[in-house]
PDB file of C-alpha atoms in Angstrom:
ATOM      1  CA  UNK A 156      82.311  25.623 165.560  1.00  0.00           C
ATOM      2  CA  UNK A 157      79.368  26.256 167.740  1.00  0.00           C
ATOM      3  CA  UNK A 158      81.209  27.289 170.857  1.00  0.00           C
ATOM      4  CA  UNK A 159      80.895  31.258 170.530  1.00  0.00           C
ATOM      5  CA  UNK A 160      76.952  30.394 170.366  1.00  0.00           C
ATOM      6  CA  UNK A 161      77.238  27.715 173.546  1.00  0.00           C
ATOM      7  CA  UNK A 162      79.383  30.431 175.418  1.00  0.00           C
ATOM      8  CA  UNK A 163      77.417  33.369 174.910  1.00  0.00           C
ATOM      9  CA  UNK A 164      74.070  31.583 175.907  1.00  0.00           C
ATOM     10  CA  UNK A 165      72.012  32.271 173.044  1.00  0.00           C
ATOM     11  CA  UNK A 166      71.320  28.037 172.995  1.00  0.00           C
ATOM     12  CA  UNK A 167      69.862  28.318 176.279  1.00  0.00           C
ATOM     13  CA  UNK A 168      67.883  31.652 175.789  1.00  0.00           C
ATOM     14  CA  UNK A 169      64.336  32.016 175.893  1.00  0.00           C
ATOM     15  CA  UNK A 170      64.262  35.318 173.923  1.00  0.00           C
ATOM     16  CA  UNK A 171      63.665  34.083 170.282  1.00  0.00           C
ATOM     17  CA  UNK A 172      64.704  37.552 168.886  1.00  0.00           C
ATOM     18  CA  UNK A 173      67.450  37.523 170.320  1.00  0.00           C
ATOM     19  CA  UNK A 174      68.326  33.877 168.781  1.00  0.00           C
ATOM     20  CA  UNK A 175      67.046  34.758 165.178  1.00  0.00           C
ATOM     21  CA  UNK A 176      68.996  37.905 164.893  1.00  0.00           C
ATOM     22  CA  UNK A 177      72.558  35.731 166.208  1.00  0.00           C
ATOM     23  CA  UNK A 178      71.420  33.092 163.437  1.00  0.00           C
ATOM     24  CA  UNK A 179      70.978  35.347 161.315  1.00  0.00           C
ATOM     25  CA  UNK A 180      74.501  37.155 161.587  1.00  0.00           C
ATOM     26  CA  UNK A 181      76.286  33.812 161.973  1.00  0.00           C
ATOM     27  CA  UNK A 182      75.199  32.660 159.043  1.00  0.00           C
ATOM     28  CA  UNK A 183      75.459  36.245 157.137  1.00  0.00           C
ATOM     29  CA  UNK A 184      79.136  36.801 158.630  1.00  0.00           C
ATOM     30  CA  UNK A 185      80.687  32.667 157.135  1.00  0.00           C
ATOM     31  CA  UNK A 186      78.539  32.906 154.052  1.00  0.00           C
ATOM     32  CA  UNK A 187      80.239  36.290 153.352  1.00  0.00           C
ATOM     33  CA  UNK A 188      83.777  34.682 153.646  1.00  0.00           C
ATOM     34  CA  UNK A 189      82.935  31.089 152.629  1.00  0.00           C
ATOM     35  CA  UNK A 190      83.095  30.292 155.936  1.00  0.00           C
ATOM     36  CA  UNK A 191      86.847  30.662 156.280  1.00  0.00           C
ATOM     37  CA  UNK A 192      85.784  31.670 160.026  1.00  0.00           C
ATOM     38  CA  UNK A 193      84.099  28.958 160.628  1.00  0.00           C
ATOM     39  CA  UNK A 194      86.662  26.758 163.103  1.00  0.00           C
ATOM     40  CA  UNK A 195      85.637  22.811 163.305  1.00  0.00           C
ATOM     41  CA  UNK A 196      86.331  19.767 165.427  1.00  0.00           C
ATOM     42  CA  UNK A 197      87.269  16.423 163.792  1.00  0.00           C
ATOM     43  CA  UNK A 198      83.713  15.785 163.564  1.00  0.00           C
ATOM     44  CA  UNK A 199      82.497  14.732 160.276  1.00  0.00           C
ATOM     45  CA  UNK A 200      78.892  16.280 160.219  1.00  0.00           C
ATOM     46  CA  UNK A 201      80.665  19.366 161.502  1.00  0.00           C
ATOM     47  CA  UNK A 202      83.128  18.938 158.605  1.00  0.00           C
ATOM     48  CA  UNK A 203      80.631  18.916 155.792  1.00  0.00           C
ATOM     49  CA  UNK A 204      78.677  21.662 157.060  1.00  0.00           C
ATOM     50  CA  UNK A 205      81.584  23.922 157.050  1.00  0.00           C
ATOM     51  CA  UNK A 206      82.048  22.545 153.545  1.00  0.00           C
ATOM     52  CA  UNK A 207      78.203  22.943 152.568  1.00  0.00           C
ATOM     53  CA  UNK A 208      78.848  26.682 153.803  1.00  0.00           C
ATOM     54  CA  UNK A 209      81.844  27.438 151.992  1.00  0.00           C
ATOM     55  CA  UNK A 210      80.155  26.144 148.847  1.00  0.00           C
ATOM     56  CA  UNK A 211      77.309  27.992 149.183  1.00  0.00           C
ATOM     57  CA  UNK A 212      78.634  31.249 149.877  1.00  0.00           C
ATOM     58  CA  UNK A 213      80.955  30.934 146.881  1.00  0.00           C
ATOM     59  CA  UNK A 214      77.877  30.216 144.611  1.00  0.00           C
ATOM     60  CA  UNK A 215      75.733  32.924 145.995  1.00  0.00           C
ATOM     61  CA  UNK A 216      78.986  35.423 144.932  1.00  0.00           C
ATOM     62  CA  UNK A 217      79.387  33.659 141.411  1.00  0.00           C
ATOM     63  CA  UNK A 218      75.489  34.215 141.161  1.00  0.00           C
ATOM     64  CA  UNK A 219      76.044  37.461 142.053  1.00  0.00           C
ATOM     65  CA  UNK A 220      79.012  38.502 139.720  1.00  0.00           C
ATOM     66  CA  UNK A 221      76.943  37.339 137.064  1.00  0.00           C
ATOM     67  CA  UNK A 222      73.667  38.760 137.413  1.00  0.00           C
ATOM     68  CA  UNK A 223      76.130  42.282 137.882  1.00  0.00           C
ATOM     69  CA  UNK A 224      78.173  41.088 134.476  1.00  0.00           C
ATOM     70  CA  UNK A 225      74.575  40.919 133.393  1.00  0.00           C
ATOM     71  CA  UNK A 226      73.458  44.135 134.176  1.00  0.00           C
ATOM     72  CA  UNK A 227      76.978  45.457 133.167  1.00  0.00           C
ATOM     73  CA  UNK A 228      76.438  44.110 129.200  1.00  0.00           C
ATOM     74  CA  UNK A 229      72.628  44.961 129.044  1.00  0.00           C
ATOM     75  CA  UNK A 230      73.372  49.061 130.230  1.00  0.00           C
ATOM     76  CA  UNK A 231      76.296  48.742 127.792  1.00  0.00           C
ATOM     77  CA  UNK A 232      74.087  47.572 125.255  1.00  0.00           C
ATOM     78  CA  UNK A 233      71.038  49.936 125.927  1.00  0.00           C
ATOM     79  CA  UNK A 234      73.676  53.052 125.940  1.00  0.00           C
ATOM     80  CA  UNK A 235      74.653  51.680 122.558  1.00  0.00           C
ATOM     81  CA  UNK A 236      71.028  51.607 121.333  1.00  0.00           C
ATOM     82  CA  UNK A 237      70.842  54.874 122.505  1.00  0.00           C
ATOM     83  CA  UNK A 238      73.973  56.405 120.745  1.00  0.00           C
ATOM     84  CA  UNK A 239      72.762  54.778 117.638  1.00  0.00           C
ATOM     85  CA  UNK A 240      69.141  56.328 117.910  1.00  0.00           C
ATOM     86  CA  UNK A 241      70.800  60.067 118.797  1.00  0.00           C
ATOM     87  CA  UNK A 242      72.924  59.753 115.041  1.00  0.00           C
ATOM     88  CA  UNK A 243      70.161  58.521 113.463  1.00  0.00           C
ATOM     89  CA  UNK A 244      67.940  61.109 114.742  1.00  0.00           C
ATOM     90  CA  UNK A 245      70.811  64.033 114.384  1.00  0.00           C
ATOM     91  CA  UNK A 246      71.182  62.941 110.157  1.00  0.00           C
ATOM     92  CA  UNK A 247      67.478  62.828 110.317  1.00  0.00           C
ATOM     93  CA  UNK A 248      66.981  66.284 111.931  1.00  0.00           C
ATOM     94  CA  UNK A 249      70.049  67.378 109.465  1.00  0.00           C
ATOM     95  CA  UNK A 250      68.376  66.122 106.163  1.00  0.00           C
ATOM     96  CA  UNK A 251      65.197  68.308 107.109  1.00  0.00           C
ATOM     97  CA  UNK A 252      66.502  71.257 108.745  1.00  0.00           C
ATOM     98  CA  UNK A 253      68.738  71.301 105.006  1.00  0.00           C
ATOM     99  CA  UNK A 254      65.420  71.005 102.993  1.00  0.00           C
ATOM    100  CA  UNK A 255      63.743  73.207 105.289  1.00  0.00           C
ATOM    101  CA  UNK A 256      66.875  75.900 104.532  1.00  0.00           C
ATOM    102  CA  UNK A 257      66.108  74.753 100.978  1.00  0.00           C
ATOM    103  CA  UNK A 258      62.337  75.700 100.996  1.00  0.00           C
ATOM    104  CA  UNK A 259      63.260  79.163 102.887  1.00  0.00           C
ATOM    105  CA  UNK A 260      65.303  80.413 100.149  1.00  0.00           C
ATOM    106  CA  UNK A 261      62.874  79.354  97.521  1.00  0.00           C
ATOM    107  CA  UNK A 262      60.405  81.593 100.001  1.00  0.00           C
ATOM    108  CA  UNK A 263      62.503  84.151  99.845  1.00  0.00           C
ATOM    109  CA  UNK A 264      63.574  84.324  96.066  1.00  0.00           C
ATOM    110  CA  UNK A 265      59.004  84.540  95.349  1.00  0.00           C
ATOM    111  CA  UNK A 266      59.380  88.010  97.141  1.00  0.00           C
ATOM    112  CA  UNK A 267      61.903  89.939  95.875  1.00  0.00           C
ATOM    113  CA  UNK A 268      62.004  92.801  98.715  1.00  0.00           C
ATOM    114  CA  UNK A 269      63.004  89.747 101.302  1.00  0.00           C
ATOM    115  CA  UNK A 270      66.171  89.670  99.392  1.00  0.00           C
ATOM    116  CA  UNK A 271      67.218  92.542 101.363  1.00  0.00           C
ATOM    117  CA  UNK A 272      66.854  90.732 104.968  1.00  0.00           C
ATOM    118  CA  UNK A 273      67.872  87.349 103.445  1.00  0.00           C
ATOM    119  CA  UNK A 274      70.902  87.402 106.071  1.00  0.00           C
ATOM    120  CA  UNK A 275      68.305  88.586 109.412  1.00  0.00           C
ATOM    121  CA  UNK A 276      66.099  85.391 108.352  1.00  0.00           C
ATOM    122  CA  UNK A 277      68.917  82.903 107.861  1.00  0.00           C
ATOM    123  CA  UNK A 278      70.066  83.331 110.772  1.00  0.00           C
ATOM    124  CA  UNK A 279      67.130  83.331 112.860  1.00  0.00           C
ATOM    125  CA  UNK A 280      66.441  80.288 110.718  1.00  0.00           C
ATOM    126  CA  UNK A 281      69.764  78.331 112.201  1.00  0.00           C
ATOM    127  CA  UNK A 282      69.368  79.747 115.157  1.00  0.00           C
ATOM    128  CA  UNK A 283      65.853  78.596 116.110  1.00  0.00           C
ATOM    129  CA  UNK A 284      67.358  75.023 114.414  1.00  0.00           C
ATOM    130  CA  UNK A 285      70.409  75.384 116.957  1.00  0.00           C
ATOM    131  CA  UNK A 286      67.775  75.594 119.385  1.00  0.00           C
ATOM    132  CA  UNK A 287      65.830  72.432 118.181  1.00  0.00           C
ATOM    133  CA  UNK A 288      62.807  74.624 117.452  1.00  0.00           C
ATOM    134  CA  UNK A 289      60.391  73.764 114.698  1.00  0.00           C
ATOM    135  CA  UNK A 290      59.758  76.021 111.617  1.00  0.00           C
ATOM    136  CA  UNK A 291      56.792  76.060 108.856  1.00  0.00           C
ATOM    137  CA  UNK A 292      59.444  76.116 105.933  1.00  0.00           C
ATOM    138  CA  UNK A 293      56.691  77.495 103.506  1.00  0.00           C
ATOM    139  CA  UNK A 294      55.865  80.869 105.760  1.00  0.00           C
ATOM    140  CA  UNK A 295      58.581  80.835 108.468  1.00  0.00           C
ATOM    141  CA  UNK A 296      57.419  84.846 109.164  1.00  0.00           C
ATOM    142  CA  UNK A 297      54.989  84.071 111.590  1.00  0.00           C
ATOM    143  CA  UNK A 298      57.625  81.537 113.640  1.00  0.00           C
ATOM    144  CA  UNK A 299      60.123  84.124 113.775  1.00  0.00           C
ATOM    145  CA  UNK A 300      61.044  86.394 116.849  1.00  0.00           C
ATOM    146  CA  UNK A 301      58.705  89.032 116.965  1.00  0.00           C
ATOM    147  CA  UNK A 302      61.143  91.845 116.805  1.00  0.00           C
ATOM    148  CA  UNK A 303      62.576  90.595 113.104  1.00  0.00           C
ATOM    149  CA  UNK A 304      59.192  89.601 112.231  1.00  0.00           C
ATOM    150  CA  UNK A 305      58.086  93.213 112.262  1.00  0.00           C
ATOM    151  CA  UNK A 306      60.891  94.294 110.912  1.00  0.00           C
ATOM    152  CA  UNK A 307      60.115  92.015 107.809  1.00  0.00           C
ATOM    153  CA  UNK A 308      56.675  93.287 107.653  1.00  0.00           C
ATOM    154  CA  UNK A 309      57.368  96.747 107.801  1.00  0.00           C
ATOM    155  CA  UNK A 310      59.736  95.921 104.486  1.00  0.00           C
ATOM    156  CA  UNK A 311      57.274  93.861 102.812  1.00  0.00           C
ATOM    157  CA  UNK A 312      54.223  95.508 103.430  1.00  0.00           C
ATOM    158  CA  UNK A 313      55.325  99.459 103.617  1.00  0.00           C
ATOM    159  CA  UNK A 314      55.559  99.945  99.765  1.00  0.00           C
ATOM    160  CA  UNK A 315      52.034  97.777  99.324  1.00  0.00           C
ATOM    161  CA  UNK A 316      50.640 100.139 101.716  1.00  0.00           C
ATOM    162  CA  UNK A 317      51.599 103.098 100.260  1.00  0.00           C
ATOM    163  CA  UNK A 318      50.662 102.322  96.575  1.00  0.00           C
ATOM    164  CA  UNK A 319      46.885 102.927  98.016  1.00  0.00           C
ATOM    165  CA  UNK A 320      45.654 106.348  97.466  1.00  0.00           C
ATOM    166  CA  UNK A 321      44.139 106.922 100.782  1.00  0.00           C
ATOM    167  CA  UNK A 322      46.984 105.353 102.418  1.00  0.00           C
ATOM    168  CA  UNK A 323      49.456 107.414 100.154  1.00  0.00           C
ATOM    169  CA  UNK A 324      50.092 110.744 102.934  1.00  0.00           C
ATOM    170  CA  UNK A 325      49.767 108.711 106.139  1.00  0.00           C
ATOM    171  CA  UNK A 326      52.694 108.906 108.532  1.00  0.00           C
ATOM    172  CA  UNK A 327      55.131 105.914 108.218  1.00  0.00           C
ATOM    173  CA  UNK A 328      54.078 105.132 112.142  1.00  0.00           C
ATOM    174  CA  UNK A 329      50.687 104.660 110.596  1.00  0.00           C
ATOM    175  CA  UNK A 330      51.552 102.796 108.011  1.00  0.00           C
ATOM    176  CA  UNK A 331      54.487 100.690 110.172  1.00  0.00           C
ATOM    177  CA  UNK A 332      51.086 100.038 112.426  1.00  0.00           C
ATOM    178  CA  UNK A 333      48.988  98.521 110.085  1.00  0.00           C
ATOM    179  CA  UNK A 334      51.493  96.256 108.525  1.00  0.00           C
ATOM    180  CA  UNK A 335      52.766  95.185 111.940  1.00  0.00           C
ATOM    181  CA  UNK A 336      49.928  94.221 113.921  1.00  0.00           C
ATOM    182  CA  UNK A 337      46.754  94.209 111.238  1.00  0.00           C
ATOM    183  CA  UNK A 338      47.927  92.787 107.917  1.00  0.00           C
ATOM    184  CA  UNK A 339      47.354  88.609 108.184  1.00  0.00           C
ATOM    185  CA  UNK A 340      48.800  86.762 105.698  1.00  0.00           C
ATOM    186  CA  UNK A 341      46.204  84.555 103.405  1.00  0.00           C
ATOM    187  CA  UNK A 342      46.278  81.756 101.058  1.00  0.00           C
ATOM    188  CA  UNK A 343      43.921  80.597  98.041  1.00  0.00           C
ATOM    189  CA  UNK A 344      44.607  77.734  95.948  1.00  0.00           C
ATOM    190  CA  UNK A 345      44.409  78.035  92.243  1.00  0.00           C
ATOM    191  CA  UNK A 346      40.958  78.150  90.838  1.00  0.00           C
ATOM    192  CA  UNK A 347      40.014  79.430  94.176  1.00  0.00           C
ATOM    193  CA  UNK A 348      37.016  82.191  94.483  1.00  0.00           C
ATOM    194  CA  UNK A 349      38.282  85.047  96.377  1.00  0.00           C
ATOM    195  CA  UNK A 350      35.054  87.184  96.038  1.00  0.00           C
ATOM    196  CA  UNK A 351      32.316  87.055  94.067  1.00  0.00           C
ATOM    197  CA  UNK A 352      30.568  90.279  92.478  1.00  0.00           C
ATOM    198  CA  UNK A 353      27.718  90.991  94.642  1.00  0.00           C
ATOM    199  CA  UNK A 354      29.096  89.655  97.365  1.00  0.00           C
ATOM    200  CA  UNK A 355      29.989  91.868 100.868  1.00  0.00           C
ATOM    201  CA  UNK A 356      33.568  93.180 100.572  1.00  0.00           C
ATOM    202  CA  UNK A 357      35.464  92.212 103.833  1.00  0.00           C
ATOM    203  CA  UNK A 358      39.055  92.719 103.018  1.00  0.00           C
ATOM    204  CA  UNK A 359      41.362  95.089 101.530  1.00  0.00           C
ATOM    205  CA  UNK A 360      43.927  92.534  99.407  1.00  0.00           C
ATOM    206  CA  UNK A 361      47.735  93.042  98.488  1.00  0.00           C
ATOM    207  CA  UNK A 362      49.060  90.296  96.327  1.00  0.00           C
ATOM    208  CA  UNK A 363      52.208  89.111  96.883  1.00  0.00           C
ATOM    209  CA  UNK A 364      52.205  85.874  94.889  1.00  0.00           C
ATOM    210  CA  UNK A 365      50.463  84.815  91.873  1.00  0.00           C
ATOM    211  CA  UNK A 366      47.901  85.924  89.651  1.00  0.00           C
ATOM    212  CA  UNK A 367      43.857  86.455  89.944  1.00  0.00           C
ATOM    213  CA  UNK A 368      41.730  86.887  87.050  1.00  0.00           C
ATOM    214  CA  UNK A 369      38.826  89.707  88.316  1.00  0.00           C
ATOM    215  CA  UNK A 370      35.385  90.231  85.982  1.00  0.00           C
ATOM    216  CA  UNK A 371      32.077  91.559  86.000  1.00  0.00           C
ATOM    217  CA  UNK A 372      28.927  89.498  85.092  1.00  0.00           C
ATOM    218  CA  UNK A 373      26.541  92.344  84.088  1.00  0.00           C
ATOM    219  CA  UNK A 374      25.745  92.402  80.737  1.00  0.00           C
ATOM    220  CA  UNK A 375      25.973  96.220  80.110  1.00  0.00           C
ATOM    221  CA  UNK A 376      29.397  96.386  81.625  1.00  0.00           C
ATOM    222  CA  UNK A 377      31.508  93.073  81.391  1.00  0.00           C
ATOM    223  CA  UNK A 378      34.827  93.446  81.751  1.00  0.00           C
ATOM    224  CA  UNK A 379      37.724  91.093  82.732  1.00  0.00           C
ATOM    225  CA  UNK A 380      41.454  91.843  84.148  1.00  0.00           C
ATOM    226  CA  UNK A 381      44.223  90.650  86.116  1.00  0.00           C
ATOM    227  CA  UNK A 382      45.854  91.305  89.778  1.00  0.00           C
ATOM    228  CA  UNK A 383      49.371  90.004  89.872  1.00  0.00           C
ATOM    229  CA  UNK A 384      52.086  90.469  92.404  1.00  0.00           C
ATOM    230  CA  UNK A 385      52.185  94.344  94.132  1.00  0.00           C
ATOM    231  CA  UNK A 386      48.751  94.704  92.933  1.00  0.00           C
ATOM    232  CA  UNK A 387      45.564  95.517  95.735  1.00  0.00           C
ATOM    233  CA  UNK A 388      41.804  95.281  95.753  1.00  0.00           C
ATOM    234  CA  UNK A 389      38.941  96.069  97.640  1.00  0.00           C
ATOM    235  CA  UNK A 390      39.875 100.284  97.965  1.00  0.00           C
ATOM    236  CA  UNK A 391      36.305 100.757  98.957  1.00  0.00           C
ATOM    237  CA  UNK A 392      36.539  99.043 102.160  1.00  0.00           C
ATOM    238  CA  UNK A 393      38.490 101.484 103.745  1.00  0.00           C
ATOM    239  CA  UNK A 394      36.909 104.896 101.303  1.00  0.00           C
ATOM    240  CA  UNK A 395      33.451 103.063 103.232  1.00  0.00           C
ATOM    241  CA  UNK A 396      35.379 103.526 106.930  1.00  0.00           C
ATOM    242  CA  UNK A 397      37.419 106.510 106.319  1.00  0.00           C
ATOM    243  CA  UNK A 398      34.180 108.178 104.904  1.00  0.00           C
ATOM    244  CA  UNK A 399      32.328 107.581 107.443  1.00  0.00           C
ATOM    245  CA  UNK A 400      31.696 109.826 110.346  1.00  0.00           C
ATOM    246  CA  UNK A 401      32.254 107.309 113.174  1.00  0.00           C
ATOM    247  CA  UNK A 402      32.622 103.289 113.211  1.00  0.00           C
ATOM    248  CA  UNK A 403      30.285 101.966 110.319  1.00  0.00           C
ATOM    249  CA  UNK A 404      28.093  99.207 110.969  1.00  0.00           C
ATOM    250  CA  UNK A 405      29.809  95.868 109.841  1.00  0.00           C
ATOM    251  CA  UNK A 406      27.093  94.552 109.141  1.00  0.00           C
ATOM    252  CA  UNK A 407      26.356  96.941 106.128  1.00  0.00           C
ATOM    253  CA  UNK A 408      29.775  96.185 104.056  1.00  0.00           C
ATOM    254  CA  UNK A 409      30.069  97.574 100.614  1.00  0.00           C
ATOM    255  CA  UNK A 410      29.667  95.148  98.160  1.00  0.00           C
ATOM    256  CA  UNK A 411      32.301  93.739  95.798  1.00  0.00           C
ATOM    257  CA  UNK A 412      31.957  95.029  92.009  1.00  0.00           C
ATOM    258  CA  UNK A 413      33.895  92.363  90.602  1.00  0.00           C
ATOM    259  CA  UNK A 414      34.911  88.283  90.907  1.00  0.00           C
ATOM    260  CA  UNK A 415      38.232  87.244  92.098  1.00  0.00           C
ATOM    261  CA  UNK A 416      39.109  83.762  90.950  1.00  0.00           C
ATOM    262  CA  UNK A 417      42.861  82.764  91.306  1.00  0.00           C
ATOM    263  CA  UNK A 418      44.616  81.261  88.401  1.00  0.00           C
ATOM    264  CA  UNK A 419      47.633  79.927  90.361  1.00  0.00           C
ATOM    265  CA  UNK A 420      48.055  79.769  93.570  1.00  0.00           C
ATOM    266  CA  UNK A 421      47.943  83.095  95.617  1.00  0.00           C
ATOM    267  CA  UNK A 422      49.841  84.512  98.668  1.00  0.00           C
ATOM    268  CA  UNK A 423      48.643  88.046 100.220  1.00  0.00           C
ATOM    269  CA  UNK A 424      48.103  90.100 102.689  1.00  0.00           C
ATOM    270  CA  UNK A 425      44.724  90.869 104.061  1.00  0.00           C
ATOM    271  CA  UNK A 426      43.287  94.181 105.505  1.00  0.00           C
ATOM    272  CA  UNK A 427      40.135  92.679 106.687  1.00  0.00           C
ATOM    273  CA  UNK A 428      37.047  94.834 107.799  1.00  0.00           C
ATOM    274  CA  UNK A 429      37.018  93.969 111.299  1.00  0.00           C
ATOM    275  CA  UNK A 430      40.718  94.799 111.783  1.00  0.00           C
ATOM    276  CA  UNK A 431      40.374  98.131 110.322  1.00  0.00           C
ATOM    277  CA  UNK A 432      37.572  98.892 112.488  1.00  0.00           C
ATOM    278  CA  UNK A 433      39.584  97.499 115.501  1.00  0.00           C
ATOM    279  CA  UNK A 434      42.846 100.021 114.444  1.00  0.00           C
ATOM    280  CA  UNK A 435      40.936 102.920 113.782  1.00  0.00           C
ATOM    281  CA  UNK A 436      39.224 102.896 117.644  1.00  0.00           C
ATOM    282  CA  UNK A 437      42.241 101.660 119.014  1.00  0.00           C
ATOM    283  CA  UNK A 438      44.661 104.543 116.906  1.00  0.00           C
ATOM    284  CA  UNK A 439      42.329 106.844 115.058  1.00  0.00           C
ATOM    285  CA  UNK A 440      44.144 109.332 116.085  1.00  0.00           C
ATOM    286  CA  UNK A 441      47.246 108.599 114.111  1.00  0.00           C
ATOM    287  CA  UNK A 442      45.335 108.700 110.803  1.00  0.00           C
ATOM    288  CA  UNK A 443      45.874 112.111 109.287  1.00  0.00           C
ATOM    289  CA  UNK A 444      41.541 112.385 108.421  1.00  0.00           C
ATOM    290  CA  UNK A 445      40.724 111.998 112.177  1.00  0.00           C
ATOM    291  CA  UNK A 446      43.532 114.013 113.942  1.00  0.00           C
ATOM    292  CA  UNK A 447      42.011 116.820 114.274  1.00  0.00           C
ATOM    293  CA  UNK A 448      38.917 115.362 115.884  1.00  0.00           C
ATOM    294  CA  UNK A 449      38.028 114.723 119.316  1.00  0.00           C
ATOM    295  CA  UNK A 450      37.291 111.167 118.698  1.00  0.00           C
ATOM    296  CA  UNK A 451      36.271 109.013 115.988  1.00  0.00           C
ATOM    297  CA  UNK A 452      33.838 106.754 117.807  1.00  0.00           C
ATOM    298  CA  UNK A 453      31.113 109.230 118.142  1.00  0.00           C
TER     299      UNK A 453
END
């Protein structure tokens, strides 16, 4: 059993290397085939340490075949876990994407002129779903592309726009302008203040939702009313810009006449003073009062 080591001199060698790295592949070489190489004398020592070797190597395989059968049943399991998580999480993200659809539609039937692109939002709606994108169910305008959004806006707020006297003979580029990239959309919950009288105007407001109860508090002139949906306040915002010969000082606003209180709750869109400041020295000249000027920031 021990002649190849006898015969090749590594017993009588003096480089220890050299004798560790023969141990090591004699023993790596019979434990590998469970020492079926190993060829022994009649010697009985010799005889039970082929048999110790033969043993061994077969345990270290068993051990080995189970800690892979092991490995085997716990990746089977975890890819199971796994699977089971993904459907849970797909009938999850199925539930809400149909109550999100739900909530859209319910968006859509408060404004009646969305009716009209009810098909361009639905299907930006399951496509940005498709795409595993998340959407604000109760104003998915400002999550959709920006090409369809203003296209929306342009529908919505185009007939607002021109209900306003001094907005009335502006170019629908002008108008298209403002309701693209200067109308924000605001919310007030009911019993809300909006304004109060005396108070510095800052915003021109279309109503698209709900109602807001507007008075006066001076005695020789009280006077109540209502804004409801299509309706607009705050005219003298822009009469105080358009009136004045270059960019008015914001810091000098006119000041509200009435109070705005909301009885329900309120969805609009905003024309605030700063903004109309901003389009006016950014685009004056597409405002039929200041075409025919030079420049309006004089």
């Amino acid at each position: 059993m021990f002649q190849g080591a006898l015969q090749s001199g590594t017993v009588a060698s003096m480089d220890f290397p050299r004798k560790i790295l023969y141990c090591f592949w004699w023993g790596l070489r019979n434990l590998s085939s469970f020492g079926s190489n190993l060829q022994t004398s009649p010697h009985i020592w010799e005889n039970c340490f082929a048999v110790l070797t033969s043993i061994s190597g077969l345990l270290l395989f068993m051990y080995f075949l189970g800690r892979l059968q092991m490995y085997m049943q716990w990746e089977a399991s975890r890819q199971l876990d796994e699977a089971k998580k993904l459907e849970e999480y797909n009938k999850w993200r199925q539930y809400e994407m149909k109550a999100k659809k739900g909530k859209i539609h319910e968006w859509i039937d408060r404004n009646p002129r969305l009716k009209e692109k009810e098909k361009l939002i639905i299907s930006e709606v399951n496509r940005m779903f498709a795409e595993n994108k998340d959407i604000d169910a109760e104003n998915p305008l400002r999550h959709l592309p920006m090409f369809t959004r203003r296209k929306i806006l342009s529908h919505l707020c185009l007939p607002l726009l021109q209900t306003v006297p001094l907005l009335r003979n502006e170019s629908e580029d002008a108008l298209k302008l403002i309701s693209c990239d200067f109308l924000k959309q605001v919310y007030y919950n009911e019993n809300s203040y909006i304004v109060r009288e005396g108070e510095p105007l800052d915003a021109l407001l279309f109503i698209t939702r709900g109602i807001v109860w507007t008075y006066t508090t001076s005695p020789a002139h009280r006077q109540t009313g209502r804004l409801k949906t299509d309706d607009f306040y705050g005219v003298e915002l822009l009469e105080w810009v358009f009136n004045s010969p270059s960019l008015p000082d914001p810091s000098n606003l006119p000041f509200s006449t009435r109070t705005l209180r909301c009885h329900t709750k309120v969805e609009a869109f905003a024309l605030t003073a700063g903004n109309i400041q901003h389009m006016l020295y950014l685009h004056w000249s597409k405002f039929s009062k200041f075409r025919g000027t030079d420049s309006y920031l004089v």
